Coordinates of C-alpha atoms in Angstrom, one line a residue:
X1 CA 61.2 81.0 31.5
X2 CA 63.8 83.7 31.2
X3 CA 64.9 84.9 27.7
X4 CA 68.1 86.9 28.4
X5 CA 69.0 86.9 24.7
X6 CA 65.5 86.9 23.3
X7 CA 66.0 89.9 21.0
X8 CA 69.2 88.4 19.6
X9 CA 67.4 85.1 18.8
X10 CA 64.0 86.6 17.7
X11 CA 62.3 85.3 14.6
X12 CA 60.3 87.1 12.0
X13 CA 57.0 85.3 12.8
X14 CA 54.3 87.4 14.5
X15 CA 52.0 84.4 15.0
X16 CA 51.7 84.4 18.8
X17 CA 49.7 81.1 18.8
X18 CA 52.5 79.2 16.9
X19 CA 55.1 80.4 19.3
X20 CA 52.8 79.6 22.2
X21 CA 52.3 76.0 21.1
X22 CA 56.0 75.6 20.9
X23 CA 56.4 77.0 24.4
X24 CA 53.6 74.7 25.6
X25 CA 55.4 71.6 24.3
X26 CA 58.6 72.7 25.9
X27 CA 56.9 73.3 29.2
X28 CA 55.3 69.8 29.2
X29 CA 58.7 68.3 28.6
X30 CA 60.2 70.3 31.4
X31 CA 57.3 69.1 33.6
X32 CA 58.3 65.6 32.8
X33 CA 61.8 66.3 33.8
X34 CA 60.7 67.9 37.1
X35 CA 58.5 64.9 37.8
X36 CA 61.6 62.7 38.3
X37 CA 62.7 64.4 41.6
X38 CA 59.1 64.6 42.8
X39 CA 58.7 60.9 42.1
X40 CA 61.9 60.3 44.1
X41 CA 60.5 62.3 47.0
X42 CA 57.3 60.3 47.0
X43 CA 59.3 57.1 46.9
X44 CA 61.4 58.2 49.9
X45 CA 58.2 58.9 51.9
X46 CA 56.8 55.5 50.9
X47 CA 60.0 53.7 52.1
X48 CA 60.5 55.5 55.4
X49 CA 60.5 53.1 58.4
X50 CA 60.4 55.0 61.6
X51 CA 61.0 51.9 63.7
X52 CA 64.7 52.2 62.7
X53 CA 65.0 55.8 63.8
X54 CA 67.0 58.4 61.8
X55 CA 68.9 55.7 60.0
X56 CA 65.7 54.7 58.1
X57 CA 65.9 58.1 56.3
X58 CA 69.5 57.4 55.1
X59 CA 68.5 53.9 54.1
X60 CA 65.5 55.2 52.2
X61 CA 67.7 57.5 50.1
X62 CA 69.7 54.7 48.6
X63 CA 67.5 51.7 49.0
X64 CA 66.9 49.6 45.8
X65 CA 63.3 49.5 46.7
X66 CA 63.2 53.3 46.7
X67 CA 64.6 53.4 43.1
X68 CA 62.1 50.8 42.0
X69 CA 59.2 52.8 43.5
X70 CA 60.6 56.0 41.9
X71 CA 60.2 54.4 38.5
X72 CA 56.6 53.5 39.3
X73 CA 55.7 56.9 40.7
X74 CA 57.3 58.6 37.7
X75 CA 55.2 56.6 35.3
X76 CA 52.1 57.4 37.3
X77 CA 53.1 61.1 37.4
X78 CA 53.6 61.2 33.6
X79 CA 50.1 59.7 33.1
X80 CA 48.7 62.4 35.4
X81 CA 50.5 65.1 33.5
X82 CA 49.1 63.8 30.2
X83 CA 45.6 63.7 31.6
X84 CA 45.9 67.4 32.7
X85 CA 47.4 68.4 29.4
X86 CA 44.4 66.9 27.5
X87 CA 41.6 67.9 29.8
X88 CA 42.6 71.1 31.6
X89 CA 40.4 74.2 31.3
X90 CA 41.1 77.9 31.6
X91 CA 37.7 79.5 31.4
X92 CA 35.4 78.5 34.2
X93 CA 32.1 76.7 33.2
X94 CA 29.2 78.3 35.0
X95 CA 26.8 76.1 36.9
X96 CA 23.1 76.9 36.9
X97 CA 21.6 74.4 39.3
X98 CA 21.5 74.0 43.0
X99 CA 23.9 71.0 42.8
X100 CA 27.0 72.5 41.0
X101 CA 29.2 69.5 41.8
X102 CA 26.7 67.1 40.2
X103 CA 26.5 69.4 37.2
X104 CA 30.3 69.4 36.7
X105 CA 30.3 65.6 36.6
X106 CA 27.4 65.4 34.0
X107 CA 28.4 68.3 31.8
X108 CA 31.0 66.2 30.0
X109 CA 30.3 62.5 30.7
X110 CA 33.0 61.3 28.3
X111 CA 35.7 63.3 30.0
X112 CA 34.5 62.3 33.5
X113 CA 34.5 58.6 32.6
X114 CA 38.0 58.9 31.0
X115 CA 39.5 60.5 34.1
X116 CA 37.8 58.2 36.5
X117 CA 38.9 55.2 34.5
X118 CA 42.5 56.4 34.2
X119 CA 42.9 57.0 37.9
X120 CA 41.3 53.7 38.7
X121 CA 43.9 51.9 36.5
X122 CA 46.7 54.0 38.0
X123 CA 45.5 52.9 41.5
X124 CA 45.6 49.2 40.4
X125 CA 49.1 49.8 39.0
X126 CA 50.3 51.4 42.2
X127 CA 48.7 48.6 44.3
X128 CA 50.5 45.9 42.3
X129 CA 53.8 47.8 42.7
X130 CA 53.2 48.4 46.4
X131 CA 52.3 44.8 47.1
X132 CA 55.4 43.6 45.2
X133 CA 57.7 45.8 47.3
X134 CA 56.1 45.9 50.7
X135 CA 54.1 42.7 50.7
X136 CA 50.4 42.3 51.5
X137 CA 47.6 39.8 51.7
X138 CA 47.8 36.9 49.3
X139 CA 44.8 36.0 47.1
X140 CA 44.2 32.6 48.7
X141 CA 44.1 31.6 52.3
X142 CA 44.3 27.8 51.7
X143 CA 46.0 26.8 48.4
X144 CA 44.8 23.7 46.6
X145 CA 45.9 20.5 48.2
X146 CA 46.9 21.8 51.6
X147 CA 43.7 22.2 53.7
X148 CA 41.0 21.5 51.1
X149 CA 39.6 23.8 48.4
X150 CA 41.2 27.2 48.0
X151 CA 39.5 30.1 49.8
X152 CA 39.5 33.7 48.7
X153 CA 41.3 36.0 51.2
X154 CA 38.9 38.7 52.4
X155 CA 41.8 41.1 53.0
X156 CA 42.9 40.7 49.4
X157 CA 39.5 41.5 48.0
X158 CA 39.1 44.4 50.4
X159 CA 42.4 45.9 49.2
X160 CA 41.3 45.9 45.6
X161 CA 37.9 47.3 46.5
X162 CA 39.6 50.0 48.5
X163 CA 42.1 51.1 45.8
X164 CA 39.1 51.1 43.3
X165 CA 37.4 53.5 45.7
X166 CA 40.5 55.7 45.9
X167 CA 40.9 55.9 42.1
X168 CA 37.2 56.6 41.5
X169 CA 37.1 59.2 44.3
X170 CA 40.1 61.1 43.2
X171 CA 38.9 61.2 39.6
X172 CA 35.5 62.5 40.7
X173 CA 37.2 65.0 43.1
X174 CA 39.1 66.5 40.1
X175 CA 35.8 67.4 38.5
X176 CA 33.8 68.3 41.5
X177 CA 36.4 70.6 43.0
X178 CA 37.4 71.9 39.5
X179 CA 41.0 70.7 40.0
X180 CA 41.5 70.6 36.2
X181 CA 40.8 74.4 36.2
X182 CA 44.0 76.3 35.8
X183 CA 44.5 79.1 38.3
X184 CA 47.0 81.8 37.3
X185 CA 49.2 83.0 40.2
X186 CA 49.9 86.7 40.5
X187 CA 53.3 86.3 42.2
X188 CA 56.4 85.7 40.0
X189 CA 58.9 83.4 41.5
X190 CA 61.1 80.6 40.3
X191 CA 59.8 77.1 39.8
X192 CA 61.9 75.6 42.6
X193 CA 60.6 78.1 45.2
X194 CA 57.0 77.6 44.0
X195 CA 57.2 73.8 44.2
X196 CA 58.8 74.1 47.7
X197 CA 56.0 76.3 48.9
X198 CA 53.4 73.9 47.7
X199 CA 54.9 70.7 49.1
X200 CA 53.2 71.1 52.6
X201 CA 49.8 71.6 50.9
X202 CA 50.4 68.5 48.8
X203 CA 51.0 66.4 51.9
X204 CA 48.1 67.9 53.8
X205 CA 45.7 67.5 50.8
X206 CA 46.8 63.9 50.2
X207 CA 46.3 63.0 53.9
X208 CA 42.9 64.7 54.0
X209 CA 41.8 62.9 50.9
X210 CA 43.0 59.5 52.1
X211 CA 41.5 59.8 55.6
X212 CA 38.1 60.9 54.2
X213 CA 38.1 58.1 51.6
X214 CA 39.2 55.5 54.1
X215 CA 36.4 56.1 56.6
X216 CA 33.8 56.2 53.8
X217 CA 35.1 52.9 52.5
X218 CA 35.1 51.4 56.0
X219 CA 31.5 52.2 56.5
X220 CA 30.4 51.1 53.1
X221 CA 32.4 47.8 53.3
X222 CA 31.1 47.2 56.8
X223 CA 27.6 47.0 55.5
X224 CA 28.1 45.5 52.0
X225 CA 31.5 43.8 52.3
X226 CA 30.2 40.4 53.2
X227 CA 27.6 40.3 50.4
X228 CA 30.4 41.4 48.0
X229 CA 32.7 38.7 49.2
X230 CA 29.9 36.0 48.8
X231 CA 29.2 37.3 45.3
X232 CA 32.8 37.1 44.2
X233 CA 33.2 33.6 45.7
X234 CA 30.0 32.6 43.8
X235 CA 31.5 33.7 40.5
X236 CA 34.8 32.0 41.2
X237 CA 32.9 28.8 42.2
X238 CA 31.5 28.7 38.7
X239 CA 35.0 28.3 37.4
X240 CA 36.7 26.0 39.9
X241 CA 36.0 24.5 43.3
X242 CA 36.5 27.0 46.1
X243 CA 35.3 27.7 49.6
X244 CA 33.4 30.8 50.8
X245 CA 33.5 30.2 54.5
X246 CA 34.0 33.4 56.4
X247 CA 37.1 33.8 58.4
X248 CA 36.7 37.3 59.9
X249 CA 36.5 40.8 58.6
X250 CA 39.6 42.6 57.2
X251 CA 38.2 45.9 58.5
X252 CA 39.3 45.1 62.1
X253 CA 42.9 44.0 61.1
X254 CA 45.5 46.6 62.1
X255 CA 47.9 45.3 59.4
X256 CA 45.3 45.7 56.7
X257 CA 44.4 49.2 57.8
X258 CA 48.1 50.2 58.0
X259 CA 48.7 48.8 54.5
X260 CA 45.7 50.6 53.0
X261 CA 46.7 53.9 54.6
X262 CA 50.3 53.5 53.4
X263 CA 49.4 52.5 49.9
X264 CA 46.7 55.1 49.4
X265 CA 48.7 57.9 50.8
X266 CA 51.6 57.1 48.4
X267 CA 49.1 57.1 45.5
X268 CA 47.5 60.4 46.5
X269 CA 50.8 62.1 47.1
X270 CA 52.1 61.1 43.7
X271 CA 49.0 62.4 42.0
X272 CA 49.0 65.7 44.0
X273 CA 52.6 66.4 43.2
X274 CA 51.9 65.9 39.5
X275 CA 48.8 68.1 39.7
X276 CA 50.7 70.9 41.4
X277 CA 53.7 70.6 39.0
X278 CA 51.5 71.0 36.0
X279 CA 49.8 74.1 37.3
X280 CA 53.1 75.7 38.2
X281 CA 54.8 75.0 34.9
X282 CA 51.9 75.9 32.6
X283 CA 50.8 79.1 34.3
X284 CA 54.2 80.7 34.9
X285 CA 54.6 84.1 33.2
X286 CA 55.6 84.0 29.6
X287 CA 57.7 86.2 27.3
X288 CA 56.5 84.9 24.0
X289 CA 56.4 88.3 22.3
X290 CA 60.1 88.8 22.9
X291 CA 60.7 85.9 20.6
X292 CA 59.4 87.9 17.6
X293 CA 61.2 90.8 15.8
X294 CA 57.9 92.7 15.9
X295 CA 57.0 91.9 19.5
X296 CA 54.1 94.5 19.7
X297 CA 52.2 93.1 16.7
X298 CA 52.9 89.5 18.0
X299 CA 51.4 90.4 21.4
X300 CA 48.4 92.0 19.6
X301 CA 48.0 88.8 17.6
X302 CA 47.8 86.8 20.9
X303 CA 45.2 89.1 22.3
X304 CA 43.0 88.5 19.3
X305 CA 43.4 84.7 19.3
X306 CA 40.1 83.2 20.3
X307 CA 40.7 79.5 19.4
X308 CA 42.6 78.6 22.6
X309 CA 41.7 80.2 25.9
X310 CA 45.1 79.2 27.4
X311 CA 47.0 81.1 24.6
X312 CA 44.7 84.1 24.9
X313 CA 45.2 84.1 28.7
X314 CA 49.0 83.9 28.2
X315 CA 48.8 87.0 26.0
X316 CA 46.8 89.0 28.5
X317 CA 49.1 87.8 31.3
X318 CA 52.1 88.9 29.3
X319 CA 50.5 92.3 28.6
X320 CA 49.8 92.8 32.3
X321 CA 53.4 91.8 33.2
X322 CA 55.0 94.2 30.7
X323 CA 52.7 97.1 31.6
X324 CA 53.3 96.7 35.3
X325 CA 57.1 95.9 35.3
X326 CA 58.6 96.9 31.9
X327 CA 58.9 100.6 31.3
X328 CA 60.8 100.0 28.1
X329 CA 58.0 97.9 26.5
X330 CA 55.3 100.3 27.8
X331 CA 57.0 103.2 26.1
X332 CA 57.4 101.1 22.9
X333 CA 53.7 100.4 22.8
X334 CA 52.7 104.0 23.4
X335 CA 55.2 105.3 20.7
X336 CA 54.3 102.7 18.1
X337 CA 52.1 104.9 15.9
X338 CA 53.5 104.3 12.4
X339 CA 51.1 101.5 11.3
X340 CA 48.4 101.3 8.7
X341 CA 46.0 99.5 11.1
X342 CA 46.3 102.4 13.6
X343 CA 48.4 103.0 16.6
X344 CA 49.4 100.1 18.8
X345 CA 47.8 101.7 21.8
X346 CA 44.4 102.0 20.0
X347 CA 44.5 98.4 18.9
X348 CA 45.5 97.0 22.3
X349 CA 43.1 99.2 24.2
X350 CA 40.3 98.1 21.8
X351 CA 40.9 94.5 22.6
X352 CA 41.0 95.2 26.3
X353 CA 37.8 97.2 26.1
X354 CA 36.1 94.4 24.2
X355 CA 36.6 92.1 27.1
X356 CA 35.0 94.6 29.5
X357 CA 32.2 95.5 27.1
X358 CA 31.3 91.8 26.5
X359 CA 31.1 91.2 30.2
X360 CA 28.9 94.2 30.6
X361 CA 26.5 93.0 27.9
X362 CA 26.4 89.6 29.4
X363 CA 25.6 91.0 32.8
X364 CA 22.8 93.1 31.4
X365 CA 21.2 90.1 29.6
X366 CA 21.8 87.5 32.3
X367 CA 20.6 89.3 35.3
X368 CA 17.2 90.7 36.1
X369 CA 18.3 94.2 37.2
X370 CA 16.1 96.8 38.8
X371 CA 15.9 100.2 37.2
X372 CA 18.7 102.5 38.5
X373 CA 17.9 105.2 40.9
X374 CA 18.2 108.7 39.5
X375 CA 19.9 111.1 41.9
X376 CA 18.4 114.4 42.7
X377 CA 20.5 117.1 41.1
X378 CA 20.1 120.8 41.9
X379 CA 18.7 123.1 39.3
X380 CA 22.0 125.0 39.1
X381 CA 23.9 121.8 38.6
X382 CA 21.5 120.8 35.8
X383 CA 22.0 124.1 34.1
X384 CA 25.8 123.8 34.3
X385 CA 25.5 120.3 32.9
X386 CA 23.4 121.4 30.0
X387 CA 25.9 124.2 29.2
X388 CA 28.8 121.8 29.5
X389 CA 27.2 119.3 27.1
X390 CA 26.4 122.0 24.6
X391 CA 30.0 123.1 24.8
X392 CA 31.2 119.6 23.8
X393 CA 32.4 118.5 27.2
X394 CA 32.7 119.6 30.8
X395 CA 36.0 120.6 32.4
X396 CA 36.2 118.4 35.5
X397 CA 37.1 121.4 37.6
X398 CA 33.7 122.9 37.1
X399 CA 32.1 119.8 38.7
X400 CA 34.9 119.2 41.3
X401 CA 34.4 122.7 42.6
X402 CA 30.6 122.4 42.9
X403 CA 28.8 121.8 46.1
X404 CA 29.5 118.3 47.3
X405 CA 26.3 117.6 49.0
X406 CA 25.1 114.1 48.7
X407 CA 21.9 113.7 46.7
X408 CA 19.0 112.4 48.8
X409 CA 17.6 109.7 46.7
X410 CA 14.4 107.8 47.4
X411 CA 14.4 104.6 49.4
X412 CA 15.4 101.6 47.4
X413 CA 12.5 99.4 46.4
X414 CA 12.6 95.7 47.3
X415 CA 13.5 93.5 44.4
X416 CA 11.1 90.8 43.5
X417 CA 12.6 87.3 43.3
X418 CA 12.5 86.3 39.7
X419 CA 10.8 83.1 38.7
X420 CA 13.1 80.3 37.5
X421 CA 13.3 79.7 33.8
X422 CA 12.6 76.1 32.7
X423 CA 15.7 75.6 30.7
X424 CA 18.8 73.6 31.5
X425 CA 22.3 73.3 30.2
X426 CA 23.2 70.6 32.8
X427 CA 24.6 68.2 30.2
X428 CA 26.3 70.8 28.0
X429 CA 26.4 70.9 24.3
X430 CA 28.9 68.1 23.7
X431 CA 26.3 65.3 23.7
X432 CA 25.3 64.0 20.3
X433 CA 23.4 61.1 18.9
X434 CA 22.4 58.4 21.3
X435 CA 24.1 60.1 24.2
X436 CA 22.1 63.3 23.5
X437 CA 18.8 61.3 23.3
X438 CA 19.5 59.5 26.6
X439 CA 20.5 62.6 28.5
X440 CA 17.6 64.6 27.1
X441 CA 15.2 61.9 28.2
X442 CA 16.7 61.9 31.6
X443 CA 16.4 65.6 31.9
X444 CA 12.7 65.6 30.8
X445 CA 12.1 62.9 33.5
X446 CA 13.8 65.0 36.2
X447 CA 11.8 68.1 35.3
X448 CA 8.6 66.2 36.2
X449 CA 9.5 66.2 39.9
X450 CA 10.2 69.1 42.3
X451 CA 13.6 67.7 43.2
X452 CA 14.5 67.3 39.6
X453 CA 13.4 70.9 38.9
X454 CA 15.6 72.1 41.8
X455 CA 18.5 70.3 40.2
X456 CA 18.0 71.4 36.7
X457 CA 16.3 74.8 36.5
X458 CA 18.3 77.8 35.7
X459 CA 17.3 80.8 37.6
X460 CA 18.0 84.4 36.6
X461 CA 20.1 85.1 39.6
X462 CA 22.4 82.2 38.8
X463 CA 23.1 83.4 35.3
X464 CA 25.4 86.1 36.4
X465 CA 28.0 83.5 37.3
X466 CA 28.7 82.8 33.6
X467 CA 29.8 86.5 33.2
X468 CA 32.9 85.6 35.2
X469 CA 33.9 82.5 33.3
X470 CA 37.0 84.5 32.2
X471 CA 37.4 86.3 35.5
X472 CA 41.2 86.4 35.4
X473 CA 41.1 87.6 31.8
X474 CA 39.0 90.5 32.8
X475 CA 41.3 91.4 35.7
X476 CA 44.4 91.4 33.4
X477 CA 42.6 93.5 30.7
X478 CA 41.4 96.1 33.2
X479 CA 44.7 96.5 35.0
X480 CA 46.8 96.5 31.9
X481 CA 44.6 99.1 30.2
X482 CA 44.6 101.4 33.2
X483 CA 48.3 100.9 33.8
X484 CA 49.0 102.1 30.2
X485 CA 46.7 105.1 30.8
X486 CA 48.6 106.0 34.0
X487 CA 52.0 105.6 32.3
X488 CA 50.9 107.9 29.5
X489 CA 51.3 110.8 31.8
X490 CA 55.0 110.6 31.5
X491 CA 55.7 108.1 28.7
X492 CA 53.2 109.1 26.0
X493 CA 55.3 111.3 23.8
X494 CA 52.7 111.8 21.1
X495 CA 49.5 112.1 23.2
X496 CA 47.8 109.0 21.6
X497 CA 46.2 108.1 24.9
X498 CA 44.6 111.4 25.9
X499 CA 41.9 111.3 23.3
X500 CA 40.7 107.9 24.5
X501 CA 40.6 108.5 28.3
X502 CA 37.0 109.5 28.3
X503 CA 36.0 106.3 26.4
X504 CA 38.0 104.1 28.7
X505 CA 36.5 105.7 31.8
X506 CA 33.0 105.4 30.4
X507 CA 33.4 101.7 29.7
X508 CA 34.7 101.1 33.2
X509 CA 32.0 103.2 34.9
X510 CA 29.2 101.4 33.0
X511 CA 30.6 98.0 34.0
X512 CA 31.0 99.2 37.6
X513 CA 27.4 100.4 37.7
X514 CA 26.1 97.1 36.4
X515 CA 28.2 95.1 38.9
X516 CA 27.0 97.3 41.8
X517 CA 23.3 96.7 40.8
X518 CA 23.9 93.0 40.4
X519 CA 25.5 92.9 43.9
X520 CA 22.6 94.8 45.5
X521 CA 20.1 92.4 43.8
X522 CA 21.9 89.2 44.9
X523 CA 22.2 90.6 48.4
X524 CA 18.5 91.2 48.6
X525 CA 17.7 87.6 47.4
X526 CA 20.6 85.8 49.2
X527 CA 20.2 83.4 52.0
X528 CA 22.8 81.6 54.1
X529 CA 22.2 78.3 52.3
X530 CA 22.0 79.6 48.7
X531 CA 25.3 78.5 47.2
X532 CA 24.6 80.0 43.7
X533 CA 23.9 83.5 45.0
X534 CA 26.9 83.4 47.4
X535 CA 29.2 82.4 44.5
X536 CA 27.8 85.1 42.2
X537 CA 28.0 87.8 44.8
X538 CA 31.6 86.9 45.8
X539 CA 32.8 87.2 42.2
X540 CA 30.8 90.4 41.7
X541 CA 32.3 92.0 44.8
X542 CA 35.8 90.9 43.7
X543 CA 35.4 92.5 40.3
X544 CA 34.0 95.7 41.9
X545 CA 37.2 95.9 43.9
X546 CA 39.4 95.5 40.9
X547 CA 37.6 98.3 39.1
X548 CA 37.6 100.6 42.1
X549 CA 41.3 100.1 42.7
X550 CA 42.1 100.8 39.0
X551 CA 40.0 104.0 39.1
X552 CA 41.5 105.1 42.4
X553 CA 45.0 104.7 40.9
X554 CA 44.0 106.7 37.9
X555 CA 42.5 109.5 40.1
X556 CA 45.6 109.7 42.3
X557 CA 47.9 109.7 39.3
X558 CA 46.1 112.4 37.4
X559 CA 44.9 114.3 40.4
X560 CA 46.9 117.5 39.6
X561 CA 45.8 117.3 36.0
X562 CA 42.1 116.6 36.4
X563 CA 41.2 120.1 35.5
X564 CA 42.6 119.7 32.1
X565 CA 40.4 116.7 31.3
X566 CA 37.1 117.3 29.5
X567 CA 34.7 114.6 30.5
X568 CA 31.0 114.3 30.1
X569 CA 29.1 115.5 33.2
X570 CA 28.0 112.0 34.3
X571 CA 31.6 110.7 34.2
X572 CA 32.9 113.8 36.0
X573 CA 30.4 113.3 38.8
X574 CA 31.4 109.7 39.2
X575 CA 35.0 110.6 39.2
X576 CA 34.3 113.2 41.9
X577 CA 33.6 110.3 44.3
X578 CA 37.0 108.8 43.7
X579 CA 38.6 112.2 44.0
X580 CA 36.9 112.5 47.4
X581 CA 37.9 108.9 48.3
X582 CA 34.2 108.2 48.9
X583 CA 33.5 105.7 46.1

């Protein structure tokens, strides 16, 4: 969304959440509008008939059947958008067991059941539309009065079982693959180009899903289809006279296989287009603060808003955008000093530091860390450090000009593998009443067996994953904070940032040290088949790179002025590594 005249149309409200909810409603309506051409695209694909050559494409563009299918696909897409709007998540829920996909399904049984049921009904709806437009197997092979009692068509039953499998599988896939988890893109581009870039992935994902679902259904129906057919005929026989004589398997009919592939691909493509559209519209960069007359305080209000993760993420995303690309607003933040609550820099930096400090404390509590190695420091360096501390701070040039010999530390001690803790949050905290009793009883039963313990037990090494539940928020907070510090070299007219540089660096160095120790520990305990450790280590390494890049940018920006900074000896020694490009 581009607000070219935002300042002329700004309002007095500084309630970031109120403005954000308005923007969210507008974006959902825009998503509904964009869903129409995407539904038309899915309808064209569904109506293509390659037997007629290139003329089939022109016919599909104007065919009445295409228009009818567009309406059906649009309705299905709107339902998908509504499901995403109600159940999407921003912060990532940490898994603690060795079966993370199973845990994602059981963490919120009500949401899982609602999504699976909704997509199953959508599959039925799309099947009815597809049969009405393209034909298909009728329900009865021999109607009453022609060749005797009516007989249920095995192909008709298999079609309904197949679309049920498609709907259930897609609903489960959304949870197991965290498809309802919003991912914020870093590249800013228009909606049209973003949708165009994601169209190939929509087709490939839909085809991959349909092919995998079809062969699983084929194998399952091959073994259990005849028993299912006999059971359905037995139920129908209780109502009226019918025949259950077998007339062949629909699994070996080319026409049935083609119909299932065509119908299921159209369903999956419609759902994938709606899924991608929701992610594109909702996560695009915002300019909410520009709608307020006091845009700095409005943005600060959004950073402090904890009731909605999406709104808070929007605020940090907006802070990152303006600190990276808007020199005017950066300067406005750094020069906004005439407030009773403190300078705008101090308040914004405080919120960003809280994000980092909270993650640091979580990492300390949730991981069994070994004691840090103490580097061997020469007696002369120790004396200089003591003098520097007594003087109230050490000029960094005193440490930068010291001997740069690497300290020879002792060999690292092997880290003992921590014992798992017999606690579990597999079912989450949402369960109440009878549901809580049933799930708790199930958990207690599983804990009695080795396999159940492997499913449920929460080990120390897996706890670190929960530290990165708001990974993107941490990235935006760190980059925005350091970008303001770097810009202060030329844009800070009143010097409000200089007094806080030591505190900012100390917070980042402490978090970096904890992450590096966590990475070393997980490396020592990791194995090729340990999913939890690999996930934790991957996120840890990614955050380490974010911190190192930010500190390298700070060092290169302030390189000529490092001598003027007075930092504690420990920070100065750590910054020395970045100055030598050896961190």
